Short mmCIF file of C-alpha atoms in Angstrom, two decimals:
data_model
loop_
_atom_site.label_atom_id
_atom_site.label_comp_id
_atom_site.label_asym_id
_atom_site.label_seq_id
_atom_site.Cartn_x
_atom_site.Cartn_y
_atom_site.Cartn_z
CA MET I 7 147.01 16.42 -11.94
CA SER I 8 143.28 16.36 -11.26
CA ARG I 9 141.76 13.39 -9.59
CA ARG I 10 139.13 11.39 -11.47
CA ARG I 11 135.77 11.65 -9.84
CA ARG I 12 134.62 8.29 -8.54
CA GLU I 13 131.43 7.07 -10.18
CA PRO I 14 128.62 6.31 -7.75
CA GLU I 15 128.00 2.61 -7.31
CA GLU I 16 124.83 1.29 -8.90
CA HIS I 17 122.22 0.43 -6.32
CA VAL I 18 121.40 -3.27 -6.19
CA ASN I 19 117.72 -4.04 -5.61
CA HIS I 20 117.68 -6.74 -2.96
CA GLU I 21 113.87 -6.74 -2.79
CA ARG I 22 113.19 -8.24 -6.24
CA TRP I 23 112.17 -11.50 -4.64
CA LEU I 24 109.06 -9.73 -3.36
CA VAL I 25 107.71 -9.49 -6.92
CA SER I 26 107.98 -13.24 -7.45
CA TYR I 27 106.58 -13.88 -4.02
CA ALA I 28 103.58 -11.64 -4.67
CA ASP I 29 102.91 -13.40 -7.98
CA PHE I 30 103.06 -16.76 -6.24
CA ILE I 31 100.62 -15.66 -3.52
CA THR I 32 98.23 -14.30 -6.16
CA LEU I 33 98.27 -17.55 -8.12
CA LEU I 34 97.82 -19.55 -4.93
CA PHE I 35 94.82 -17.42 -3.97
CA ALA I 36 93.29 -17.90 -7.42
CA PHE I 37 93.85 -21.65 -7.14
CA PHE I 38 91.95 -21.86 -3.84
CA VAL I 39 89.13 -19.72 -5.21
CA VAL I 40 88.71 -22.14 -8.13
CA MET I 41 88.86 -25.15 -5.81
CA TYR I 42 86.22 -23.64 -3.56
CA SER I 43 83.95 -22.75 -6.46
CA ILE I 44 83.91 -26.33 -7.78
CA SER I 45 83.64 -27.94 -4.36
CA SER I 46 79.99 -26.88 -3.95
CA ILE I 47 77.89 -27.44 -7.05
CA ASN I 48 74.21 -27.60 -7.87
CA GLU I 49 73.38 -31.14 -8.92
CA GLY I 50 70.70 -30.02 -11.33
CA LYS I 51 73.02 -27.60 -13.14
CA TYR I 52 75.79 -30.19 -13.14
CA LYS I 53 73.59 -32.77 -14.87
CA VAL I 54 72.40 -30.23 -17.44
CA ILE I 55 76.00 -29.30 -18.23
CA SER I 56 76.88 -33.00 -18.46
CA GLU I 57 74.11 -33.52 -21.01
CA ALA I 58 75.41 -30.65 -23.10
CA LEU I 59 78.97 -32.01 -23.03
CA VAL I 60 77.80 -35.51 -23.97
CA GLY I 61 75.91 -34.03 -26.90
CA VAL I 62 78.99 -32.22 -28.13
CA PHE I 63 81.31 -35.22 -28.09
CA THR I 64 78.95 -38.02 -29.17
CA ASP I 65 76.02 -38.57 -31.47
CA SER I 66 74.48 -41.34 -29.41
CA ASP I 67 71.28 -40.99 -27.39
CA ARG I 68 71.68 -38.42 -24.69
CA ALA I 69 70.42 -38.31 -21.13
CA LEU I 70 70.61 -35.79 -18.33
CA LYS I 71 72.55 -38.21 -16.16
CA PRO I 72 76.19 -38.59 -17.23
CA ILE I 73 77.33 -42.08 -18.18
CA PRO I 74 79.24 -43.50 -15.20
CA ILE I 75 82.92 -44.39 -15.48
CA GLY I 76 84.21 -47.68 -14.12
CA ASP I 77 82.59 -51.05 -13.63
CA GLU I 78 79.06 -49.64 -13.50
CA ARG I 79 77.34 -49.77 -16.89
CA PRO I 80 74.67 -47.37 -18.10
CA LYS I 81 71.16 -48.58 -17.45
CA THR I 82 70.05 -48.64 -21.05
CA MET I 83 70.90 -47.23 -24.43
CA THR I 84 67.97 -48.86 -26.25
CA PRO I 85 64.90 -46.87 -27.33
CA ALA I 86 61.77 -47.00 -25.22
CA LYS I 87 59.48 -49.95 -25.79
CA PRO I 88 56.11 -48.79 -27.16
CA LEU I 89 52.86 -49.54 -25.41
CA VAL I 90 50.38 -51.93 -26.98
CA LYS I 91 47.36 -50.52 -28.77
CA ASP I 92 44.13 -50.06 -26.89
CA SER I 93 42.46 -52.79 -28.95
CA ASP I 94 45.01 -55.30 -27.68
CA GLU I 95 44.20 -54.69 -24.02
CA THR I 96 42.36 -57.48 -22.25
CA ASP I 97 39.30 -57.09 -20.06
CA ALA I 98 40.46 -57.87 -16.55
CA GLY I 99 38.33 -55.72 -14.26
CA ILE I 100 39.53 -53.52 -11.46
CA SER I 101 39.41 -56.21 -8.80
CA GLY I 102 41.36 -59.41 -8.76
CA GLY I 103 44.87 -59.75 -7.43
CA SER I 104 46.76 -56.87 -5.87
CA ASP I 105 45.72 -53.43 -7.09
CA PRO I 106 48.76 -51.57 -8.47
CA LEU I 107 47.20 -48.17 -7.73
CA LYS I 108 46.73 -49.05 -4.06
CA SER I 109 50.25 -50.44 -3.87
CA ILE I 110 51.67 -47.25 -5.36
CA ALA I 111 49.68 -45.03 -3.00
CA ASP I 112 50.72 -47.08 0.04
CA ASP I 113 54.40 -47.11 -0.97
CA ILE I 114 54.46 -43.36 -1.62
CA SER I 115 52.77 -42.66 1.73
CA ALA I 116 55.29 -44.85 3.55
CA ALA I 117 58.31 -43.33 1.78
CA PHE I 118 57.34 -39.67 2.19
CA GLY I 119 55.60 -39.50 5.54
CA ASP I 120 57.59 -36.41 6.56
CA LEU I 121 56.63 -34.43 3.45
CA ILE I 122 52.99 -35.49 3.78
CA SER I 123 52.84 -34.46 7.45
CA SER I 124 54.32 -31.04 6.55
CA ASN I 125 51.72 -30.56 3.77
CA GLN I 126 54.41 -30.35 1.09
CA MET I 127 53.14 -33.54 -0.55
CA THR I 128 49.58 -34.78 -0.90
CA ILE I 129 48.41 -38.26 -1.94
CA ARG I 130 44.91 -38.65 -3.36
CA GLY I 131 43.36 -41.55 -5.20
CA ASN I 132 40.42 -43.67 -6.18
CA GLU I 133 39.85 -46.86 -8.14
CA LEU I 134 40.87 -45.16 -11.42
CA TRP I 135 43.90 -42.99 -10.65
CA VAL I 136 46.33 -41.83 -7.97
CA GLU I 137 47.57 -38.24 -7.63
CA ILE I 138 50.96 -37.34 -6.10
CA GLU I 139 50.93 -33.57 -5.59
CA LEU I 140 54.15 -31.71 -4.78
CA ASN I 141 54.67 -28.06 -3.94
CA SER I 142 56.73 -26.39 -6.67
CA SER I 143 58.98 -24.75 -4.07
CA LEU I 144 60.33 -28.23 -3.26
CA LEU I 145 61.34 -28.86 -6.86
CA PHE I 146 62.18 -25.54 -8.53
CA ALA I 147 63.43 -22.07 -7.78
CA SER I 148 61.10 -19.16 -8.37
CA ALA I 149 60.33 -18.55 -12.07
CA ASP I 150 62.61 -21.44 -13.08
CA ALA I 151 62.17 -24.99 -14.41
CA LEU I 152 65.63 -26.31 -13.49
CA PRO I 153 65.21 -29.04 -10.83
CA SER I 154 66.81 -28.47 -7.46
CA ASP I 155 68.97 -30.96 -5.60
CA ILE I 156 65.99 -31.91 -3.42
CA ALA I 157 63.92 -32.54 -6.56
CA PHE I 158 66.38 -35.19 -7.75
CA SER I 159 66.28 -37.04 -4.42
CA ILE I 160 62.46 -36.96 -4.32
CA ILE I 161 61.90 -38.03 -7.92
CA ASP I 162 64.53 -40.78 -7.60
CA LYS I 163 62.46 -42.36 -4.80
CA VAL I 164 59.19 -41.88 -6.67
CA ALA I 165 60.66 -43.44 -9.82
CA ALA I 166 61.84 -46.49 -7.86
CA ILE I 167 58.25 -47.03 -6.68
CA LEU I 168 56.62 -46.46 -10.10
CA LYS I 169 59.11 -48.40 -12.22
CA PRO I 170 57.83 -51.97 -11.49
CA PHE I 171 54.31 -51.11 -12.66
CA ASP I 172 52.94 -50.61 -16.18
CA ASN I 173 50.33 -47.94 -15.46
CA PRO I 174 50.41 -44.80 -17.64
CA ILE I 175 51.73 -41.67 -15.92
CA HIS I 176 51.32 -38.03 -16.79
CA VAL I 177 52.69 -35.01 -14.97
CA GLU I 178 50.64 -31.83 -14.61
CA GLY I 179 52.26 -28.42 -14.07
CA PHE I 180 50.45 -25.45 -12.50
CA THR I 181 51.39 -21.87 -11.58
CA ASP I 182 49.78 -18.95 -9.76
CA ASP I 183 48.32 -15.95 -11.60
CA GLN I 184 51.41 -13.74 -11.25
CA PRO I 185 52.54 -12.85 -14.80
CA ILE I 186 55.99 -13.82 -16.00
CA HIS I 187 57.80 -12.16 -18.89
CA THR I 188 61.23 -13.66 -19.54
CA ALA I 189 63.00 -14.74 -22.70
CA GLN I 190 62.69 -18.37 -21.66
CA PHE I 191 59.15 -18.22 -20.27
CA PRO I 192 57.02 -15.54 -21.95
CA THR I 193 53.91 -16.70 -20.03
CA ASN I 194 52.90 -19.15 -17.33
CA TRP I 195 51.98 -21.66 -20.04
CA GLU I 196 55.65 -22.16 -20.89
CA LEU I 197 56.73 -22.24 -17.24
CA SER I 198 54.17 -24.87 -16.19
CA SER I 199 54.88 -27.00 -19.27
CA ALA I 200 58.65 -26.82 -18.74
CA ARG I 201 58.33 -27.86 -15.11
CA SER I 202 56.15 -30.87 -15.89
CA ALA I 203 58.50 -31.86 -18.72
CA SER I 204 61.47 -31.66 -16.34
CA ILE I 205 59.81 -34.14 -13.97
CA VAL I 206 58.96 -36.49 -16.85
CA ARG I 207 62.55 -36.36 -18.04
CA MET I 208 63.83 -37.16 -14.53
CA LEU I 209 61.49 -40.15 -14.26
CA ALA I 210 62.72 -41.48 -17.60
CA MET I 211 66.30 -40.90 -16.52
CA GLN I 212 65.70 -43.11 -13.48
CA GLY I 213 64.44 -46.05 -15.57
CA VAL I 214 60.69 -45.47 -15.89
CA ASN I 215 59.62 -46.53 -19.39
CA PRO I 216 59.25 -43.28 -21.40
CA GLY I 217 56.40 -44.89 -23.35
CA ARG I 218 54.29 -44.62 -20.19
CA LEU I 219 54.99 -40.92 -19.64
CA ALA I 220 53.41 -37.66 -20.74
CA SER I 221 53.52 -34.06 -19.53
CA VAL I 222 50.98 -31.25 -19.66
CA GLY I 223 51.02 -27.63 -18.47
CA TYR I 224 47.85 -25.87 -17.32
CA GLY I 225 49.44 -22.53 -16.46
CA GLU I 226 47.46 -20.43 -14.00
CA PHE I 227 44.02 -21.52 -15.14
CA GLN I 228 43.24 -24.38 -12.74
CA PRO I 229 43.78 -22.90 -9.27
CA VAL I 230 42.93 -24.84 -6.13
CA ALA I 231 43.16 -21.80 -3.85
CA ASN I 232 42.59 -18.06 -3.95
CA ASN I 233 45.41 -16.22 -5.73
CA ALA I 234 44.64 -13.07 -3.74
CA THR I 235 46.75 -14.33 -0.80
CA ALA I 236 50.37 -15.49 -0.62
CA GLU I 237 49.30 -18.82 0.88
CA GLY I 238 46.82 -19.39 -1.92
CA ARG I 239 49.40 -18.60 -4.60
CA ALA I 240 51.84 -21.01 -2.94
CA ARG I 241 49.23 -23.80 -3.07
CA ASN I 242 48.54 -23.11 -6.73
CA ARG I 243 52.22 -23.46 -7.65
CA ARG I 244 52.30 -27.23 -7.79
CA VAL I 245 53.26 -30.31 -9.80
CA VAL I 246 51.01 -33.37 -9.82
CA LEU I 247 52.09 -36.86 -10.89
CA VAL I 248 48.99 -38.79 -11.95
CA VAL I 249 49.13 -42.59 -12.24
CA SER I 250 46.14 -43.87 -14.26
CA ARG I 251 44.45 -47.25 -14.46
CA ASN I 252 45.00 -47.35 -18.23
CA LEU I 253 45.38 -45.13 -21.31
CA ASP I 254 41.66 -44.41 -21.59
CA VAL I 255 41.59 -43.02 -18.07
CA ARG I 256 44.70 -40.94 -18.71
CA ARG I 257 43.17 -39.42 -21.85
CA SER I 258 40.07 -38.46 -19.90
CA LEU I 259 42.13 -36.91 -17.12
CA THR I 260 44.38 -34.84 -19.37
CA ALA I 261 41.33 -33.41 -21.11
CA THR I 262 40.11 -31.72 -17.93
CA GLY I 263 42.91 -32.03 -15.39
CA ALA I 264 42.88 -34.51 -12.53
CA ALA I 265 41.64 -31.88 -10.07
CA ASN I 266 38.45 -31.36 -12.10
CA ALA I 267 37.78 -35.01 -13.02
CA GLN I 268 35.34 -37.31 -11.30
CA PRO I 269 35.30 -41.13 -11.40
CA ASP I 270 31.89 -41.21 -13.04
CA ALA I 271 30.24 -44.15 -14.80
CA ALA I 272 31.94 -43.47 -18.13
CA MET I 273 35.38 -43.36 -16.58
CA LYS I 274 34.66 -46.47 -14.57
CA ARG I 275 33.83 -48.29 -17.78
CA ALA I 276 37.13 -47.07 -19.22
CA GLY I 277 38.90 -48.28 -16.11
CA THR I 278 37.74 -51.87 -16.42
CA GLN I 279 40.83 -52.70 -18.45
CA THR I 280 44.24 -53.27 -17.00
CA ALA I 281 47.23 -51.10 -17.72
CA PRO I 282 48.87 -51.85 -21.08
CA THR I 283 51.80 -54.22 -20.98
CA PRO I 284 54.95 -53.11 -22.82
CA VAL I 285 55.85 -55.39 -25.73
CA LYS I 286 58.93 -55.66 -27.86
CA PRO I 287 58.59 -54.13 -31.32
CA PRO I 288 58.74 -56.68 -34.17
CA VAL I 289 62.12 -57.14 -35.80
CA ARG I 290 62.09 -56.29 -39.46
CA GLU I 291 63.21 -59.12 -41.70
CA SER I 292 65.24 -56.79 -43.91
CA ALA I 293 67.18 -55.59 -40.88
CA VAL I 294 68.01 -59.18 -39.89
CA ASN I 295 69.01 -60.40 -43.33
CA SER I 296 70.85 -57.30 -44.48
CA PRO I 297 74.60 -57.87 -44.63
CA SER I 298 76.80 -55.88 -42.30
CA PRO I 299 78.69 -53.06 -44.00
CA ALA I 300 82.25 -53.77 -44.92
CA LEU I 301 84.85 -52.07 -42.77
#
C-alpha cells in the first residue's frame, strides 16, 4: 500500500505587521509636514485668503482683516462717513492752535527713527502737506503688490498716528523703468496703482476714515534718481503717503505729484482752509417711517 505524500505546510507570513507599520509612519510623516507648513504663514497672504473666505460665506461688507472671534468686536461695519463739501469749509487760516501737519510729522519721526536713520523712510513737509516716503522693498516683494508682514506692522503704526486727524490723505505709487509683462500687471502703471491701492486699503482696515483716502499710480514717469544704476532704480521704487492741509491742496498735488509740486501763492491760498470735518449723512424720512418687514 503506497504512502500518501504529505502536503507541504503553507508558509505563514509573520511580517505582515510591517505593512501596517509602514502605512502608519507614512501618515505620521504627512501629518507633520502639514503641521509644519501651516505653522509659518505669510500674514499678507493669510489676510487675503481670509477676505476671500468671508466673501464666500457672507454678503456683508468685507475687509482684509478677518472678524475676530470672542469678546472682541469688529471695529465697524458701517459705511464710511462722507466728507463735507468744499463750500461748507470754514476759513480758519493755517496758524492758530496746534498744527495737525506738524503733529503728524513729529509723531512719524518719533515712531520710525530707525527706518529714517537707515534711509528706508523719509519725512518731508511744509505748511501745506507732509510726505511719508517708504522704499517699496520694505512693503512688497519684487513685481508684486501683496503687502509683506513688515508692511502690515509699519502701516498699522502710521494709521494709528493719522486716524485722530481729519486731513485728506492720498498714496502715490512709483516704479523704476524696468518693464513688466505679467498677466496681473501688464505695465508699471498697473503695478504702481495696485501698490498704492494696497496701502490705502490697509489704512482703511486699521480705522482711518476711507472718505479721507485716495490712491494714484505714476508708474515709472516721475523718477527721483537715475534709472541707469541699481541704486537709482531702488530709490525710484517707492510709495509716498501724502497728508494734505485740505481737499484743494490734495487736488493740486495729485495733478502733478507731490515731488513736483511747490507751495506757491495759489496753493497757499488753497491751504488757508482747515481740513474738512466728517459729518453724519442725513437720515431719510422714508427710511425712518417705513415699517419693518414682517418675518
